[in-house]
mmCIF file of C-alpha atoms in Angstrom:
data_model
loop_
_atom_site.group_PDB
_atom_site.id
_atom_site.type_symbol
_atom_site.label_atom_id
_atom_site.label_comp_id
_atom_site.label_asym_id
_atom_site.label_seq_id
_atom_site.Cartn_x
_atom_site.Cartn_y
_atom_site.Cartn_z
ATOM 1 C CA UNK K 1 64.900 63.329 202.060
ATOM 2 C CA UNK K 2 65.242 62.559 205.740
ATOM 3 C CA UNK K 3 62.017 60.832 206.783
ATOM 4 C CA UNK K 4 62.802 61.042 210.499
ATOM 5 C CA UNK K 5 64.355 64.200 211.909
ATOM 6 C CA UNK K 6 66.204 64.005 215.213
ATOM 7 C CA UNK K 7 67.470 66.682 217.585
ATOM 8 C CA UNK K 8 69.702 67.684 219.175
ATOM 9 C CA UNK K 9 72.783 66.374 217.409
ATOM 10 C CA UNK K 10 74.670 66.325 220.705
ATOM 11 C CA UNK K 11 73.649 66.613 224.339
ATOM 12 C CA UNK K 12 75.626 67.072 227.530
ATOM 13 C CA UNK K 13 73.899 66.308 230.822
ATOM 14 C CA UNK K 14 75.080 66.099 234.398
ATOM 15 C CA UNK K 15 74.822 62.838 236.271
ATOM 16 C CA UNK K 16 71.360 62.515 237.776
ATOM 17 C CA UNK K 17 69.805 64.865 235.262
ATOM 18 C CA UNK K 18 67.162 64.195 232.605
ATOM 19 C CA UNK K 19 68.221 63.664 228.993
ATOM 20 C CA UNK K 20 65.612 64.460 226.339
ATOM 21 C CA UNK K 21 65.951 63.625 222.652
ATOM 22 C CA UNK K 22 63.283 64.559 220.136
ATOM 23 C CA UNK K 23 62.211 63.122 216.803
ATOM 24 C CA UNK K 24 59.664 64.127 214.198
ATOM 25 C CA UNK K 25 58.270 62.327 211.169
ATOM 26 C CA UNK K 26 56.003 63.107 208.229
ATOM 27 C CA UNK K 27 54.782 59.756 206.940
ATOM 28 C CA UNK K 28 51.516 58.861 208.697
ATOM 29 C CA UNK K 29 51.927 55.250 207.537
ATOM 30 C CA UNK K 30 54.639 54.769 210.171
ATOM 31 C CA UNK K 31 53.308 52.676 213.022
ATOM 32 C CA UNK K 32 56.329 51.465 214.931
ATOM 33 C CA UNK K 33 58.854 53.746 216.617
ATOM 34 C CA UNK K 34 61.938 52.217 218.250
ATOM 35 C CA UNK K 35 64.920 53.832 219.920
ATOM 36 C CA UNK K 36 68.378 52.346 219.619
ATOM 37 C CA UNK K 37 71.476 52.901 221.750
ATOM 38 C CA UNK K 38 74.903 52.508 220.180
ATOM 39 C CA UNK K 39 78.303 52.401 221.853
ATOM 40 C CA UNK K 40 81.506 52.951 219.828
ATOM 41 C CA UNK K 41 82.472 49.872 217.845
ATOM 42 C CA UNK K 42 79.181 48.104 218.534
ATOM 43 C CA UNK K 43 75.966 47.607 216.615
ATOM 44 C CA UNK K 44 72.818 49.500 217.629
ATOM 45 C CA UNK K 45 70.952 47.872 220.528
ATOM 46 C CA UNK K 46 67.176 48.120 220.809
ATOM 47 C CA UNK K 47 66.330 50.193 223.862
ATOM 48 C CA UNK K 48 62.579 50.736 223.846
ATOM 49 C CA UNK K 49 59.814 50.995 221.238
ATOM 50 C CA UNK K 50 56.260 52.294 220.986
ATOM 51 C CA UNK K 51 53.242 51.997 218.720
ATOM 52 C CA UNK K 52 50.993 55.019 218.070
ATOM 53 C CA UNK K 53 48.023 53.600 219.979
ATOM 54 C CA UNK K 54 49.671 54.651 223.259
ATOM 55 C CA UNK K 55 51.035 58.043 224.248
ATOM 56 C CA UNK K 56 53.740 56.891 226.625
ATOM 57 C CA UNK K 57 55.803 53.825 227.401
ATOM 58 C CA UNK K 58 58.193 53.456 230.308
ATOM 59 C CA UNK K 59 60.905 50.885 230.902
ATOM 60 C CA UNK K 60 63.054 51.551 233.920
ATOM 61 C CA UNK K 61 64.711 54.951 233.523
ATOM 62 C CA UNK K 62 63.735 55.204 229.833
ATOM 63 C CA UNK K 63 60.421 56.680 228.677
ATOM 64 C CA UNK K 64 59.055 57.297 225.188
ATOM 65 C CA UNK K 65 56.467 60.048 224.823
ATOM 66 C CA UNK K 66 54.431 59.941 221.628
ATOM 67 C CA UNK K 67 52.303 62.715 220.131
ATOM 68 C CA UNK K 68 50.429 61.328 217.148
ATOM 69 C CA UNK K 69 48.755 64.587 216.125
ATOM 70 C CA UNK K 70 52.072 66.442 216.121
ATOM 71 C CA UNK K 71 53.900 63.475 214.557
ATOM 72 C CA UNK K 72 56.573 63.707 217.209
ATOM 73 C CA UNK K 73 58.087 61.353 219.728
ATOM 74 C CA UNK K 74 60.796 61.720 222.298
ATOM 75 C CA UNK K 75 63.070 59.711 224.551
ATOM 76 C CA UNK K 76 63.501 60.727 228.172
ATOM 77 C CA UNK K 77 66.321 59.259 230.230
ATOM 78 C CA UNK K 78 65.739 59.866 233.920
ATOM 79 C CA UNK K 79 68.576 59.961 236.453
ATOM 80 C CA UNK K 80 71.132 59.928 233.627
ATOM 81 C CA UNK K 81 74.335 58.027 234.380
ATOM 82 C CA UNK K 82 77.839 58.152 232.832
ATOM 83 C CA UNK K 83 77.184 54.635 231.489
ATOM 84 C CA UNK K 84 74.350 56.108 229.396
ATOM 85 C CA UNK K 85 76.913 58.052 227.349
ATOM 86 C CA UNK K 86 76.343 56.731 223.826
ATOM 87 C CA UNK K 87 74.731 57.643 220.525
ATOM 88 C CA UNK K 88 70.953 57.334 220.432
ATOM 89 C CA UNK K 89 68.947 56.831 217.260
ATOM 90 C CA UNK K 90 65.234 57.145 216.804
ATOM 91 C CA UNK K 91 63.627 55.233 213.963
ATOM 92 C CA UNK K 92 60.296 54.556 212.337
ATOM 93 C CA UNK K 93 58.839 51.757 210.287
ATOM 94 C CA UNK K 94 55.588 50.833 208.573
ATOM 95 C CA UNK K 95 53.797 47.583 208.126
ATOM 96 C CA UNK K 96 51.288 46.460 210.681
ATOM 97 C CA UNK K 97 50.107 42.921 211.150
ATOM 98 C CA UNK K 98 52.750 40.952 209.349
ATOM 99 C CA UNK K 99 56.261 41.754 208.353
ATOM 100 C CA UNK K 100 57.789 44.876 209.719
ATOM 101 C CA UNK K 101 59.659 46.707 207.039
ATOM 102 C CA UNK K 102 62.749 48.769 206.806
ATOM 103 C CA UNK K 103 63.723 51.161 209.553
ATOM 104 C CA UNK K 104 64.086 54.849 208.737
ATOM 105 C CA UNK K 105 66.609 56.296 211.165
ATOM 106 C CA UNK K 106 67.186 59.753 212.554
ATOM 107 C CA UNK K 107 70.722 61.146 212.327
ATOM 108 C CA UNK K 108 71.546 60.277 215.917
ATOM 109 C CA UNK K 109 72.232 62.166 219.153
ATOM 110 C CA UNK K 110 75.549 61.850 220.913
ATOM 111 C CA UNK K 111 74.818 61.923 224.646
ATOM 112 C CA UNK K 112 77.547 62.663 227.182
ATOM 113 C CA UNK K 113 76.739 62.357 230.876
ATOM 114 C CA UNK K 114 79.253 64.076 233.149
ATOM 115 C CA UNK K 115 79.935 62.427 236.523
ATOM 116 C CA UNK Z 1 70.857 32.694 223.136
ATOM 117 C CA UNK Z 2 73.229 33.769 220.406
ATOM 118 C CA UNK Z 3 72.665 37.118 218.783
ATOM 119 C CA UNK Z 4 73.254 38.234 215.223
ATOM 120 C CA UNK Z 5 76.823 37.554 214.157
ATOM 121 C CA UNK Z 6 78.745 39.098 211.275
ATOM 122 C CA UNK Z 7 82.059 38.311 209.664
ATOM 123 C CA UNK Z 8 84.621 39.545 209.150
ATOM 124 C CA UNK Z 9 84.580 42.250 211.810
ATOM 125 C CA UNK Z 10 87.021 44.319 209.776
ATOM 126 C CA UNK Z 11 87.900 44.206 206.101
ATOM 127 C CA UNK Z 12 90.486 46.286 204.287
ATOM 128 C CA UNK Z 13 90.468 45.963 200.525
ATOM 129 C CA UNK Z 14 91.962 47.692 197.532
ATOM 130 C CA UNK Z 15 89.831 49.755 195.223
ATOM 131 C CA UNK Z 16 88.435 47.597 192.434
ATOM 132 C CA UNK Z 17 88.426 44.330 194.383
ATOM 133 C CA UNK Z 18 85.281 42.371 195.269
ATOM 134 C CA UNK Z 19 84.290 41.718 198.890
ATOM 135 C CA UNK Z 20 81.806 39.408 200.594
ATOM 136 C CA UNK Z 21 80.276 40.182 203.971
ATOM 137 C CA UNK Z 22 78.459 37.506 205.941
ATOM 138 C CA UNK Z 23 75.538 37.667 208.368
ATOM 139 C CA UNK Z 24 74.221 34.900 210.630
ATOM 140 C CA UNK Z 25 70.822 35.946 211.995
ATOM 141 C CA UNK Z 26 69.243 34.877 215.245
ATOM 142 C CA UNK Z 27 67.926 31.342 214.901
ATOM 143 C CA UNK Z 28 64.273 31.329 213.867
ATOM 144 C CA UNK Z 29 64.220 34.910 212.620
ATOM 145 C CA UNK Z 30 62.678 34.909 209.170
ATOM 146 C CA UNK Z 31 63.355 38.549 208.314
ATOM 147 C CA UNK Z 32 66.879 39.834 207.668
ATOM 148 C CA UNK Z 33 67.990 43.377 206.896
ATOM 149 C CA UNK Z 34 71.223 44.977 205.738
ATOM 150 C CA UNK Z 35 72.037 48.576 206.620
ATOM 151 C CA UNK Z 36 75.080 50.757 206.083
ATOM 152 C CA UNK Z 37 76.409 53.277 208.573
ATOM 153 C CA UNK Z 38 78.738 56.058 207.513
ATOM 154 C CA UNK Z 39 79.629 59.441 208.971
ATOM 155 C CA UNK Z 40 78.068 61.450 206.230
ATOM 156 C CA UNK Z 41 74.916 59.403 205.629
ATOM 157 C CA UNK Z 42 73.980 57.973 209.019
ATOM 158 C CA UNK Z 43 72.179 54.618 209.015
ATOM 159 C CA UNK Z 44 70.914 53.673 205.557
ATOM 160 C CA UNK Z 45 68.748 50.726 204.596
ATOM 161 C CA UNK Z 46 70.147 48.494 201.849
ATOM 162 C CA UNK Z 47 67.996 45.369 201.437
ATOM 163 C CA UNK Z 48 65.409 43.257 203.238
ATOM 164 C CA UNK Z 49 64.894 39.480 203.057
ATOM 165 C CA UNK Z 50 61.819 37.535 204.030
ATOM 166 C CA UNK Z 51 62.960 33.940 203.983
ATOM 167 C CA UNK Z 52 65.166 33.619 200.922
ATOM 168 C CA UNK Z 53 63.431 36.253 198.836
ATOM 169 C CA UNK Z 54 64.135 39.979 198.817
ATOM 170 C CA UNK Z 55 60.884 41.951 198.547
ATOM 171 C CA UNK Z 56 62.691 45.255 199.124
ATOM 172 C CA UNK Z 57 66.110 45.919 197.629
ATOM 173 C CA UNK Z 58 65.460 49.578 197.001
ATOM 174 C CA UNK Z 59 68.339 50.757 199.168
ATOM 175 C CA UNK Z 60 71.135 49.104 197.204
ATOM 176 C CA UNK Z 61 73.174 52.091 195.961
ATOM 177 C CA UNK Z 62 74.299 50.593 192.652
ATOM 178 C CA UNK Z 63 74.385 47.378 190.644
ATOM 179 C CA UNK Z 64 77.792 46.674 192.172
ATOM 180 C CA UNK Z 65 75.912 45.663 195.317
ATOM 181 C CA UNK Z 66 74.065 42.364 195.582
ATOM 182 C CA UNK Z 67 72.910 40.077 198.364
ATOM 183 C CA UNK Z 68 71.551 36.624 198.766
ATOM 184 C CA UNK Z 69 70.150 34.515 201.547
ATOM 185 C CA UNK Z 70 70.180 30.743 201.594
ATOM 186 C CA UNK Z 71 68.223 28.251 203.692
ATOM 187 C CA UNK Z 72 66.316 31.099 205.272
ATOM 188 C CA UNK Z 73 69.352 31.765 207.417
ATOM 189 C CA UNK Z 74 72.805 33.033 206.420
ATOM 190 C CA UNK Z 75 73.045 36.049 204.140
ATOM 191 C CA UNK Z 76 75.942 37.350 202.082
ATOM 192 C CA UNK Z 77 76.317 40.932 200.873
ATOM 193 C CA UNK Z 78 78.665 41.226 197.901
ATOM 194 C CA UNK Z 79 80.231 44.437 196.677
ATOM 195 C CA UNK Z 80 81.934 44.223 193.315
ATOM 196 C CA UNK Z 81 84.663 46.559 192.093
ATOM 197 C CA UNK Z 82 84.785 48.381 195.411
ATOM 198 C CA UNK Z 83 85.128 52.161 195.483
ATOM 199 C CA UNK Z 84 86.384 54.410 198.265
ATOM 200 C CA UNK Z 85 82.870 55.678 198.884
ATOM 201 C CA UNK Z 86 81.889 52.127 199.843
ATOM 202 C CA UNK Z 87 83.931 52.489 203.041
ATOM 203 C CA UNK Z 88 81.456 52.209 205.923
ATOM 204 C CA UNK Z 89 80.197 49.872 208.618
ATOM 205 C CA UNK Z 90 77.807 47.306 207.195
ATOM 206 C CA UNK Z 91 75.206 46.175 209.698
ATOM 207 C CA UNK Z 92 72.886 43.221 209.596
ATOM 208 C CA UNK Z 93 69.683 42.886 211.617
ATOM 209 C CA UNK Z 94 67.091 40.153 211.989
ATOM 210 C CA UNK Z 95 63.590 39.874 213.382
ATOM 211 C CA UNK Z 96 60.615 37.602 213.817
ATOM 212 C CA UNK Z 97 57.647 38.248 211.580
ATOM 213 C CA UNK Z 98 54.906 36.615 213.638
ATOM 214 C CA UNK Z 99 53.694 36.417 217.206
ATOM 215 C CA UNK Z 100 53.500 40.173 217.651
ATOM 216 C CA UNK Z 101 57.247 40.683 217.956
ATOM 217 C CA UNK Z 102 58.717 43.051 215.391
ATOM 218 C CA UNK Z 103 61.950 44.164 216.967
ATOM 219 C CA UNK Z 104 65.043 44.209 214.795
ATOM 220 C CA UNK Z 105 68.233 43.044 216.474
ATOM 221 C CA UNK Z 106 71.533 44.175 215.066
ATOM 222 C CA UNK Z 107 74.878 42.451 214.747
ATOM 223 C CA UNK Z 108 78.195 44.148 215.564
ATOM 224 C CA UNK Z 109 78.819 45.110 211.954
ATOM 225 C CA UNK Z 110 81.636 44.736 209.459
ATOM 226 C CA UNK Z 111 83.887 47.761 209.083
ATOM 227 C CA UNK Z 112 84.898 47.991 205.425
ATOM 228 C CA UNK Z 113 87.805 50.186 204.396
ATOM 229 C CA UNK Z 114 88.568 50.611 200.710
ATOM 230 C CA UNK Z 115 92.063 51.958 200.049
#
């Protein structure tokens, strides 16, 4: 059973456009929601993360929007660039206060940004 | 500083042979995680270490898989009697477990091919 559902599977955006990737979860015990970026042949790199006590977090061109009541969160990439072309994974984890536990990953979104 | 390192980067083995995969976490990170990435299954959790103990090994797919961690640092994932379905990229991640930082940082992975 997939604990974190991610869409779309692939996304094509023009340079300068906004890329939006969505994720949904069921387990209300999740309290940490990171996004990872992965280039071919490399390990996933932590991009940005959010906790459910805030509804939005922005770092540069990357923004996470979080809707706790809907159990959904999304990644927005503003002014998308060809260098952003990669696979993006959302994830969720539970365990506040001490050790953070295992990450449950979405299936990934392959983003292509056309120049 | 140095990130998570893994060795070997690529491993080709014959069906039925045993393999050992190594992970060197970021210095000072007490938590260490193994994940597996394959086309059909996405990113799957295998096992989690806190120090040298493994409080969560629920993701190990069979008793052919085992892992250990020594000195609170290096970890080895061993696969005995390898099968073709074991072919995947094996990823290691590490994190702090105190000070409010819970991010998991991934290594580049070991690509295992079982022929």
